[in-house]
Amino acid sequence: MSSAPPAETAFERDVLPHMDLMYRVALRLTGEAAAAEDLVQDTVLKAFRAWDSFRQGTNARGWLLTILRNSFINDYRRRRRAPALVDLDVAEQHARLDDQPGQDPEGEFFHSLVDDRILAAIDGLPEEFREVVVLSDVEGLGYAQIAETLGVPVGTVKSRLFRARKQLQGTLLEYAIEAGIVRPGKDA
Amino acid sequence: MNDSRLDCAEALALLQDYLKDELTPDNQRRVAGHLAACGHCLEHEHFERNFLAAIQRAAKGIRCPDEVAARIRQALRSDTPD
Ligand SMILES: [Zn+2]
């Protein structure tokens, strides 16, 4: 139809490469593809309208993640379920499962778990845990960047990540036991 | 900080930060030194690394569907002021 494609703008150059990242985070936050698609689109459009406030030359990733998370909290979470509050007892219980390495000396069980199970386990985490796992362990952000994105102190990020991983490992271990990949060992 | 050796409890307490490469270079070295010499803690490190690799494998390959990206580009174009 149109003759030549429009020239790429600075916004497109800096923001669009992060589309996959935004989609992955949105998908884990919302838990459903349709909502994730809408959340990414909203994020990009909000970023576009706020483009003047973005400091050129800084990393757009953190800026976009902050916009995405705020949109999620304001517009999406409310529509879905009540926000999942961290069940401290459950978290503590899992955190005490700290002899897991001894149950899998070969380190094979994570390898044997299918991706869908792992994603389901991530999605089953309380939101406060899920978001740090996604930002840290899926996307590889450092503590400082996560703290900035979530608006919490670095110490909070560290302790949430610790407890999130323990809970996730506990869930995956249960899957592995159910699937017969590992045998329940030890007296817990 | 100092050259003192870490014991297992200290090494494991630093493991999370070590794996994220968030320790000072000194402490990164101290933890690495402990892991090199301690099979017990090394097992913990492998466990955590296997765990992280599994998370990455499961979640990191997901991409924004092309038609969604196209729709967003389209929305951007029509949102352009003036
Ligand atoms: Zn040790």
PDB file of C-alpha atoms and ligand atoms in Angstrom:
ATOM      1  CA  MET A   1       0.000   0.000   0.000  1.00  0.00           C
ATOM      2  CA  SER A   2       2.230   2.763   1.288  1.00  0.00           C
ATOM      3  CA  SER A   3       5.306   3.568  -0.715  1.00  0.00           C
ATOM      4  CA  ALA A   4       8.182   3.555   1.765  1.00  0.00           C
ATOM      5  CA  PRO A   5       8.121   2.439   5.379  1.00  0.00           C
ATOM      6  CA  PRO A   6       8.282   5.413   7.747  1.00  0.00           C
ATOM      7  CA  ALA A   7      11.715   6.101   9.190  1.00  0.00           C
ATOM      8  CA  GLU A   8      12.409   4.512  12.523  1.00  0.00           C
ATOM      9  CA  THR A   9      12.105   6.975  15.372  1.00  0.00           C
ATOM     10  CA  ALA A  10      14.342   7.181  18.444  1.00  0.00           C
ATOM     11  CA  PHE A  11      11.468   5.801  20.460  1.00  0.00           C
ATOM     12  CA  GLU A  12      11.120   2.770  18.237  1.00  0.00           C
ATOM     13  CA  ARG A  13      14.852   2.221  18.269  1.00  0.00           C
ATOM     14  CA  ASP A  14      15.115   2.334  22.095  1.00  0.00           C
ATOM     15  CA  VAL A  15      11.847   0.731  23.127  1.00  0.00           C
ATOM     16  CA  LEU A  16      10.812  -1.863  20.593  1.00  0.00           C
ATOM     17  CA  PRO A  17      13.856  -4.116  21.147  1.00  0.00           C
ATOM     18  CA  HIS A  18      12.492  -4.692  24.660  1.00  0.00           C
ATOM     19  CA  MET A  19       9.166  -6.027  23.428  1.00  0.00           C
ATOM     20  CA  ASP A  20      10.012  -9.683  24.132  1.00  0.00           C
ATOM     21  CA  LEU A  21      11.198  -8.843  27.626  1.00  0.00           C
ATOM     22  CA  MET A  22       8.042  -6.827  28.316  1.00  0.00           C
ATOM     23  CA  TYR A  23       5.909  -9.659  27.002  1.00  0.00           C
ATOM     24  CA  ARG A  24       7.637 -12.301  29.140  1.00  0.00           C
ATOM     25  CA  VAL A  25       7.283 -10.214  32.281  1.00  0.00           C
ATOM     26  CA  ALA A  26       3.686  -9.312  31.435  1.00  0.00           C
ATOM     27  CA  LEU A  27       2.839 -12.939  30.807  1.00  0.00           C
ATOM     28  CA  ARG A  28       4.188 -14.046  34.174  1.00  0.00           C
ATOM     29  CA  LEU A  29       2.506 -11.151  35.965  1.00  0.00           C
ATOM     30  CA  THR A  30      -0.925 -11.556  34.389  1.00  0.00           C
ATOM     31  CA  GLY A  31      -0.849 -15.311  33.845  1.00  0.00           C
ATOM     32  CA  GLU A  32      -2.638 -15.103  30.509  1.00  0.00           C
ATOM     33  CA  ALA A  33      -1.593 -14.303  26.969  1.00  0.00           C
ATOM     34  CA  ALA A  34      -4.453 -11.945  26.082  1.00  0.00           C
ATOM     35  CA  ALA A  35      -3.915  -9.798  29.167  1.00  0.00           C
ATOM     36  CA  ALA A  36      -0.160  -9.845  28.619  1.00  0.00           C
ATOM     37  CA  GLU A  37      -0.613  -8.583  25.051  1.00  0.00           C
ATOM     38  CA  ASP A  38      -2.818  -5.729  26.238  1.00  0.00           C
ATOM     39  CA  LEU A  39      -0.427  -4.903  29.053  1.00  0.00           C
ATOM     40  CA  VAL A  40       2.529  -4.682  26.672  1.00  0.00           C
ATOM     41  CA  GLN A  41       0.570  -2.484  24.303  1.00  0.00           C
ATOM     42  CA  ASP A  42      -0.534  -0.193  27.137  1.00  0.00           C
ATOM     43  CA  THR A  43       3.031  -0.023  28.381  1.00  0.00           C
ATOM     44  CA  VAL A  44       4.418   0.939  24.989  1.00  0.00           C
ATOM     45  CA  LEU A  45       1.759   3.592  24.453  1.00  0.00           C
ATOM     46  CA  LYS A  46       2.267   5.034  27.934  1.00  0.00           C
ATOM     47  CA  ALA A  47       6.001   5.054  27.354  1.00  0.00           C
ATOM     48  CA  PHE A  48       5.443   6.819  24.054  1.00  0.00           C
ATOM     49  CA  ARG A  49       3.397   9.554  25.686  1.00  0.00           C
ATOM     50  CA  ALA A  50       5.978   9.891  28.472  1.00  0.00           C
ATOM     51  CA  TRP A  51       8.943   9.752  26.129  1.00  0.00           C
ATOM     52  CA  ASP A  52       9.988  13.317  26.992  1.00  0.00           C
ATOM     53  CA  SER A  53      10.565  12.249  30.588  1.00  0.00           C
ATOM     54  CA  PHE A  54      12.902   9.462  29.596  1.00  0.00           C
ATOM     55  CA  ARG A  55      16.542  10.410  30.012  1.00  0.00           C
ATOM     56  CA  GLN A  56      18.137   9.638  26.686  1.00  0.00           C
ATOM     57  CA  GLY A  57      21.191   7.488  26.941  1.00  0.00           C
ATOM     58  CA  THR A  58      20.025   5.677  30.056  1.00  0.00           C
ATOM     59  CA  ASN A  59      18.764   2.138  29.913  1.00  0.00           C
ATOM     60  CA  ALA A  60      15.214   2.044  28.654  1.00  0.00           C
ATOM     61  CA  ARG A  61      14.702  -1.426  30.085  1.00  0.00           C
ATOM     62  CA  GLY A  62      14.286  -0.358  33.713  1.00  0.00           C
ATOM     63  CA  TRP A  63      12.124   2.568  32.723  1.00  0.00           C
ATOM     64  CA  LEU A  64       9.824   0.332  30.683  1.00  0.00           C
ATOM     65  CA  LEU A  65       9.604  -2.300  33.392  1.00  0.00           C
ATOM     66  CA  THR A  66       8.558   0.332  35.899  1.00  0.00           C
ATOM     67  CA  ILE A  67       5.814   1.559  33.586  1.00  0.00           C
ATOM     68  CA  LEU A  68       4.723  -2.000  32.898  1.00  0.00           C
ATOM     69  CA  ARG A  69       4.553  -2.924  36.552  1.00  0.00           C
ATOM     70  CA  ASN A  70       2.660   0.228  37.492  1.00  0.00           C
ATOM     71  CA  SER A  71       0.164  -0.454  34.725  1.00  0.00           C
ATOM     72  CA  PHE A  72      -0.222  -3.974  35.935  1.00  0.00           C
ATOM     73  CA  ILE A  73      -0.893  -2.886  39.498  1.00  0.00           C
ATOM     74  CA  ASN A  74      -3.267  -0.092  38.545  1.00  0.00           C
ATOM     75  CA  ASP A  75      -5.186  -1.603  35.680  1.00  0.00           C
ATOM     76  CA  TYR A  76      -4.774  -5.342  35.527  1.00  0.00           C
ATOM     77  CA  ARG A  77      -4.380  -6.816  38.934  1.00  0.00           C
ATOM     78  CA  ARG A  78      -7.622  -5.326  40.108  1.00  0.00           C
ATOM     79  CA  ARG A  79      -9.548  -6.884  37.262  1.00  0.00           C
ATOM     80  CA  ARG A  80      -8.277 -10.301  38.030  1.00  0.00           C
ATOM     81  CA  ARG A  81      -8.074 -11.761  41.457  1.00  0.00           C
ATOM     82  CA  ALA A  82      -7.398 -10.131  44.741  1.00  0.00           C
ATOM     83  CA  PRO A  83      -3.678  -9.548  45.064  1.00  0.00           C
ATOM     84  CA  ALA A  84      -1.976 -12.612  46.373  1.00  0.00           C
ATOM     85  CA  LEU A  85      -0.490 -11.818  49.713  1.00  0.00           C
ATOM     86  CA  VAL A  86       2.580 -13.684  50.737  1.00  0.00           C
ATOM     87  CA  ASP A  87       1.740 -16.530  52.997  1.00  0.00           C
ATOM     88  CA  LEU A  88       4.616 -16.246  55.408  1.00  0.00           C
ATOM     89  CA  ASP A  89       4.036 -19.596  57.009  1.00  0.00           C
ATOM     90  CA  VAL A  90       4.132 -21.392  53.715  1.00  0.00           C
ATOM     91  CA  ALA A  91       7.204 -19.438  52.661  1.00  0.00           C
ATOM     92  CA  GLU A  92       8.979 -20.268  55.879  1.00  0.00           C
ATOM     93  CA  GLN A  93       8.047 -23.896  55.598  1.00  0.00           C
ATOM     94  CA  HIS A  94       9.572 -24.087  52.150  1.00  0.00           C
ATOM     95  CA  ALA A  95      12.583 -22.088  53.230  1.00  0.00           C
ATOM     96  CA  ARG A  96      13.337 -24.782  55.762  1.00  0.00           C
ATOM     97  CA  LEU A  97      13.503 -27.344  53.005  1.00  0.00           C
ATOM     98  CA  ASP A  98      17.152 -26.522  52.746  1.00  0.00           C
ATOM     99  CA  ASP A  99      18.587 -29.963  52.468  1.00  0.00           C
ATOM    100  CA  GLN A 100      17.275 -30.313  48.944  1.00  0.00           C
ATOM    101  CA  PRO A 101      20.707 -30.758  47.375  1.00  0.00           C
ATOM    102  CA  GLY A 102      21.126 -33.941  49.373  1.00  0.00           C
ATOM    103  CA  GLN A 103      17.997 -35.368  47.773  1.00  0.00           C
ATOM    104  CA  ASP A 104      19.372 -34.942  44.299  1.00  0.00           C
ATOM    105  CA  PRO A 105      23.078 -35.574  44.408  1.00  0.00           C
ATOM    106  CA  GLU A 106      23.340 -35.803  40.656  1.00  0.00           C
ATOM    107  CA  GLY A 107      21.563 -32.481  40.173  1.00  0.00           C
ATOM    108  CA  GLU A 108      19.356 -34.103  37.560  1.00  0.00           C
ATOM    109  CA  PHE A 109      15.862 -33.365  38.637  1.00  0.00           C
ATOM    110  CA  PHE A 110      15.619 -29.778  37.429  1.00  0.00           C
ATOM    111  CA  HIS A 111      16.878 -31.017  34.115  1.00  0.00           C
ATOM    112  CA  SER A 112      14.081 -33.565  33.900  1.00  0.00           C
ATOM    113  CA  LEU A 113      11.246 -31.195  34.666  1.00  0.00           C
ATOM    114  CA  VAL A 114       9.246 -30.087  31.659  1.00  0.00           C
ATOM    115  CA  ASP A 115       9.060 -26.378  30.959  1.00  0.00           C
ATOM    116  CA  ASP A 116       5.295 -26.173  31.516  1.00  0.00           C
ATOM    117  CA  ARG A 117       5.706 -27.485  35.028  1.00  0.00           C
ATOM    118  CA  ILE A 118       8.373 -24.929  35.771  1.00  0.00           C
ATOM    119  CA  LEU A 119       6.257 -22.101  34.370  1.00  0.00           C
ATOM    120  CA  ALA A 120       3.265 -23.296  36.375  1.00  0.00           C
ATOM    121  CA  ALA A 121       5.386 -23.313  39.510  1.00  0.00           C
ATOM    122  CA  ILE A 122       6.563 -19.755  38.845  1.00  0.00           C
ATOM    123  CA  ASP A 123       2.994 -18.653  38.168  1.00  0.00           C
ATOM    124  CA  GLY A 124       1.911 -20.254  41.422  1.00  0.00           C
ATOM    125  CA  LEU A 125       4.187 -18.071  43.506  1.00  0.00           C
ATOM    126  CA  PRO A 126       2.718 -15.150  45.423  1.00  0.00           C
ATOM    127  CA  GLU A 127       3.046 -12.015  43.347  1.00  0.00           C
ATOM    128  CA  GLU A 128       5.788 -10.443  45.470  1.00  0.00           C
ATOM    129  CA  PHE A 129       7.904 -13.525  44.960  1.00  0.00           C
ATOM    130  CA  ARG A 130       6.982 -14.064  41.341  1.00  0.00           C
ATOM    131  CA  GLU A 131       8.069 -10.637  40.215  1.00  0.00           C
ATOM    132  CA  VAL A 132      11.529 -10.865  41.794  1.00  0.00           C
ATOM    133  CA  VAL A 133      12.112 -14.323  40.336  1.00  0.00           C
ATOM    134  CA  VAL A 134      11.088 -13.148  36.893  1.00  0.00           C
ATOM    135  CA  LEU A 135      13.196  -9.989  37.003  1.00  0.00           C
ATOM    136  CA  SER A 136      16.201 -11.673  38.585  1.00  0.00           C
ATOM    137  CA  ASP A 137      16.262 -15.229  37.393  1.00  0.00           C
ATOM    138  CA  VAL A 138      14.538 -14.996  34.034  1.00  0.00           C
ATOM    139  CA  GLU A 139      15.607 -11.531  32.904  1.00  0.00           C
ATOM    140  CA  GLY A 140      18.904 -11.311  34.766  1.00  0.00           C
ATOM    141  CA  LEU A 141      18.429  -7.909  36.394  1.00  0.00           C
ATOM    142  CA  GLY A 142      20.683  -7.009  39.319  1.00  0.00           C
ATOM    143  CA  TYR A 143      19.451  -6.184  42.798  1.00  0.00           C
ATOM    144  CA  ALA A 144      19.671  -2.418  42.333  1.00  0.00           C
ATOM    145  CA  GLN A 145      17.679  -2.444  39.115  1.00  0.00           C
ATOM    146  CA  ILE A 146      15.018  -4.696  40.624  1.00  0.00           C
ATOM    147  CA  ALA A 147      14.803  -2.518  43.731  1.00  0.00           C
ATOM    148  CA  GLU A 148      14.290   0.527  41.540  1.00  0.00           C
ATOM    149  CA  THR A 149      11.658  -1.179  39.418  1.00  0.00           C
ATOM    150  CA  LEU A 150       9.706  -2.423  42.420  1.00  0.00           C
ATOM    151  CA  GLY A 151      10.276   0.650  44.585  1.00  0.00           C
ATOM    152  CA  VAL A 152      11.586  -1.358  47.529  1.00  0.00           C
ATOM    153  CA  PRO A 153      14.985  -1.473  49.278  1.00  0.00           C
ATOM    154  CA  VAL A 154      17.693  -3.789  47.990  1.00  0.00           C
ATOM    155  CA  GLY A 155      17.508  -5.794  51.233  1.00  0.00           C
ATOM    156  CA  THR A 156      13.858  -6.528  50.527  1.00  0.00           C
ATOM    157  CA  VAL A 157      14.711  -7.717  47.033  1.00  0.00           C
ATOM    158  CA  LYS A 158      17.366 -10.057  48.407  1.00  0.00           C
ATOM    159  CA  SER A 159      15.163 -11.605  51.054  1.00  0.00           C
ATOM    160  CA  ARG A 160      12.207 -11.967  48.692  1.00  0.00           C
ATOM    161  CA  LEU A 161      14.422 -13.609  46.122  1.00  0.00           C
ATOM    162  CA  PHE A 162      15.771 -16.016  48.703  1.00  0.00           C
ATOM    163  CA  ARG A 163      12.339 -17.029  49.892  1.00  0.00           C
ATOM    164  CA  ALA A 164      10.928 -17.108  46.366  1.00  0.00           C
ATOM    165  CA  ARG A 165      13.616 -19.510  45.223  1.00  0.00           C
ATOM    166  CA  LYS A 166      13.130 -21.765  48.229  1.00  0.00           C
ATOM    167  CA  GLN A 167       9.406 -21.914  47.642  1.00  0.00           C
ATOM    168  CA  LEU A 168       9.874 -22.559  43.944  1.00  0.00           C
ATOM    169  CA  GLN A 169      12.444 -25.252  44.617  1.00  0.00           C
ATOM    170  CA  GLY A 170      10.094 -26.850  47.117  1.00  0.00           C
ATOM    171  CA  THR A 171       7.276 -26.912  44.549  1.00  0.00           C
ATOM    172  CA  LEU A 172       9.517 -28.310  41.841  1.00  0.00           C
ATOM    173  CA  LEU A 173      10.806 -30.931  44.209  1.00  0.00           C
ATOM    174  CA  GLU A 174       7.226 -31.967  44.910  1.00  0.00           C
ATOM    175  CA  TYR A 175       6.582 -32.265  41.161  1.00  0.00           C
ATOM    176  CA  ALA A 176       9.714 -34.314  40.792  1.00  0.00           C
ATOM    177  CA  ILE A 177       8.679 -36.626  43.586  1.00  0.00           C
ATOM    178  CA  GLU A 178       5.171 -37.004  42.120  1.00  0.00           C
ATOM    179  CA  ALA A 179       6.658 -37.767  38.728  1.00  0.00           C
ATOM    180  CA  GLY A 180       9.006 -40.289  40.256  1.00  0.00           C
ATOM    181  CA  ILE A 181      12.045 -38.358  39.086  1.00  0.00           C
ATOM    182  CA  VAL A 182      13.405 -38.297  42.601  1.00  0.00           C
ATOM    183  CA  ARG A 183      12.440 -40.318  45.620  1.00  0.00           C
ATOM    184  CA  PRO A 184      11.494 -38.510  48.767  1.00  0.00           C
ATOM    185  CA  GLY A 185      14.642 -38.793  50.794  1.00  0.00           C
ATOM    186  CA  LYS A 186      15.697 -37.856  54.275  1.00  0.00           C
ATOM    187  CA  ASP A 187      13.535 -37.158  57.221  1.00  0.00           C
ATOM    188  CA  ALA A 188      12.400 -33.610  56.553  1.00  0.00           C
TER     189      ALA A 188
ATOM    190  CA  MET B   1      37.699  -7.113  53.524  1.00  0.00           C
ATOM    191  CA  ASN B   2      40.185  -9.563  55.008  1.00  0.00           C
ATOM    192  CA  ASP B   3      41.798 -12.807  54.002  1.00  0.00           C
ATOM    193  CA  SER B   4      40.066 -14.948  56.534  1.00  0.00           C
ATOM    194  CA  ARG B   5      38.654 -18.188  55.249  1.00  0.00           C
ATOM    195  CA  LEU B   6      34.910 -18.587  55.128  1.00  0.00           C
ATOM    196  CA  ASP B   7      33.281 -21.441  56.935  1.00  0.00           C
ATOM    197  CA  CYS B   8      30.390 -23.312  55.326  1.00  0.00           C
ATOM    198  CA  ALA B   9      27.677 -21.239  56.984  1.00  0.00           C
ATOM    199  CA  GLU B  10      29.308 -18.012  55.839  1.00  0.00           C
ATOM    200  CA  ALA B  11      29.864 -19.306  52.322  1.00  0.00           C
ATOM    201  CA  LEU B  12      26.259 -20.490  51.982  1.00  0.00           C
ATOM    202  CA  ALA B  13      24.972 -17.198  53.345  1.00  0.00           C
ATOM    203  CA  LEU B  14      26.833 -15.450  50.523  1.00  0.00           C
ATOM    204  CA  LEU B  15      25.887 -17.971  47.833  1.00  0.00           C
ATOM    205  CA  GLN B  16      22.876 -16.122  46.465  1.00  0.00           C
ATOM    206  CA  ASP B  17      24.813 -12.887  46.061  1.00  0.00           C
ATOM    207  CA  TYR B  18      27.783 -14.810  44.698  1.00  0.00           C
ATOM    208  CA  LEU B  19      25.674 -16.431  41.984  1.00  0.00           C
ATOM    209  CA  LYS B  20      24.288 -13.034  41.025  1.00  0.00           C
ATOM    210  CA  ASP B  21      27.818 -11.643  40.976  1.00  0.00           C
ATOM    211  CA  GLU B  22      26.775  -8.970  43.452  1.00  0.00           C
ATOM    212  CA  LEU B  23      29.570  -9.402  46.002  1.00  0.00           C
ATOM    213  CA  THR B  24      32.688  -7.283  46.194  1.00  0.00           C
ATOM    214  CA  PRO B  25      35.527  -8.802  44.141  1.00  0.00           C
ATOM    215  CA  ASP B  26      37.174  -9.833  47.410  1.00  0.00           C
ATOM    216  CA  ASN B  27      34.145 -11.707  48.591  1.00  0.00           C
ATOM    217  CA  GLN B  28      33.513 -13.228  45.170  1.00  0.00           C
ATOM    218  CA  ARG B  29      37.015 -14.682  45.438  1.00  0.00           C
ATOM    219  CA  ARG B  30      36.531 -15.857  48.987  1.00  0.00           C
ATOM    220  CA  VAL B  31      33.339 -17.719  48.105  1.00  0.00           C
ATOM    221  CA  ALA B  32      34.929 -19.199  44.988  1.00  0.00           C
ATOM    222  CA  GLY B  33      37.848 -20.307  47.131  1.00  0.00           C
ATOM    223  CA  HIS B  34      35.576 -22.002  49.598  1.00  0.00           C
ATOM    224  CA  LEU B  35      33.594 -23.749  46.861  1.00  0.00           C
ATOM    225  CA  ALA B  36      36.767 -25.034  45.273  1.00  0.00           C
ATOM    226  CA  ALA B  37      37.708 -26.711  48.518  1.00  0.00           C
ATOM    227  CA  CYS B  38      34.354 -27.839  49.900  1.00  0.00           C
ATOM    228  CA  GLY B  39      32.292 -30.541  48.237  1.00  0.00           C
ATOM    229  CA  HIS B  40      29.342 -29.913  50.507  1.00  0.00           C
ATOM    230  CA  CYS B  41      28.948 -26.277  49.499  1.00  0.00           C
ATOM    231  CA  LEU B  42      29.801 -27.069  45.895  1.00  0.00           C
ATOM    232  CA  GLU B  43      26.797 -29.394  45.847  1.00  0.00           C
ATOM    233  CA  HIS B  44      24.644 -26.466  46.954  1.00  0.00           C
ATOM    234  CA  GLU B  45      26.118 -24.304  44.240  1.00  0.00           C
ATOM    235  CA  HIS B  46      25.377 -26.924  41.575  1.00  0.00           C
ATOM    236  CA  PHE B  47      21.863 -27.295  42.861  1.00  0.00           C
ATOM    237  CA  GLU B  48      21.266 -23.553  42.584  1.00  0.00           C
ATOM    238  CA  ARG B  49      22.869 -23.352  39.152  1.00  0.00           C
ATOM    239  CA  ASN B  50      20.787 -26.262  37.856  1.00  0.00           C
ATOM    240  CA  PHE B  51      17.711 -24.596  39.248  1.00  0.00           C
ATOM    241  CA  LEU B  52      18.530 -21.283  37.571  1.00  0.00           C
ATOM    242  CA  ALA B  53      19.310 -23.003  34.283  1.00  0.00           C
ATOM    243  CA  ALA B  54      15.917 -24.732  34.379  1.00  0.00           C
ATOM    244  CA  ILE B  55      14.105 -21.452  35.040  1.00  0.00           C
ATOM    245  CA  GLN B  56      15.929 -19.823  32.164  1.00  0.00           C
ATOM    246  CA  ARG B  57      15.263 -22.710  29.826  1.00  0.00           C
ATOM    247  CA  ALA B  58      11.550 -22.676  30.620  1.00  0.00           C
ATOM    248  CA  ALA B  59      10.848 -18.957  30.588  1.00  0.00           C
ATOM    249  CA  LYS B  60      13.478 -17.103  28.640  1.00  0.00           C
ATOM    250  CA  GLY B  61      12.700 -18.385  25.161  1.00  0.00           C
ATOM    251  CA  ILE B  62       9.217 -16.884  25.134  1.00  0.00           C
ATOM    252  CA  ARG B  63       8.843 -14.109  22.586  1.00  0.00           C
ATOM    253  CA  CYS B  64       6.209 -11.513  21.955  1.00  0.00           C
ATOM    254  CA  PRO B  65       4.093 -12.947  19.103  1.00  0.00           C
ATOM    255  CA  ASP B  66       4.769 -11.220  15.775  1.00  0.00           C
ATOM    256  CA  GLU B  67       1.173 -10.197  15.249  1.00  0.00           C
ATOM    257  CA  VAL B  68       1.127  -8.544  18.666  1.00  0.00           C
ATOM    258  CA  ALA B  69       4.312  -6.640  17.919  1.00  0.00           C
ATOM    259  CA  ALA B  70       2.820  -5.575  14.585  1.00  0.00           C
ATOM    260  CA  ARG B  71      -0.391  -4.436  16.263  1.00  0.00           C
ATOM    261  CA  ILE B  72       1.583  -2.376  18.756  1.00  0.00           C
ATOM    262  CA  ARG B  73       3.655  -0.734  16.012  1.00  0.00           C
ATOM    263  CA  GLN B  74       0.416   0.072  14.246  1.00  0.00           C
ATOM    264  CA  ALA B  75      -1.064   1.580  17.402  1.00  0.00           C
ATOM    265  CA  LEU B  76       2.062   3.656  17.847  1.00  0.00           C
ATOM    266  CA  ARG B  77       1.821   5.057  14.366  1.00  0.00           C
ATOM    267  CA  SER B  78      -1.762   6.108  14.858  1.00  0.00           C
ATOM    268  CA  ASP B  79      -0.963   7.523  18.298  1.00  0.00           C
ATOM    269  CA  THR B  80       1.706   9.809  16.880  1.00  0.00           C
ATOM    270  CA  PRO B  81       0.838  13.417  17.653  1.00  0.00           C
ATOM    271  CA  ASP B  82       0.485  15.962  14.800  1.00  0.00           C
TER     272      ASP B  82
HETATM  273 ZN    ZN C   1      31.516 -25.521  52.768  1.00  0.00          ZN
END
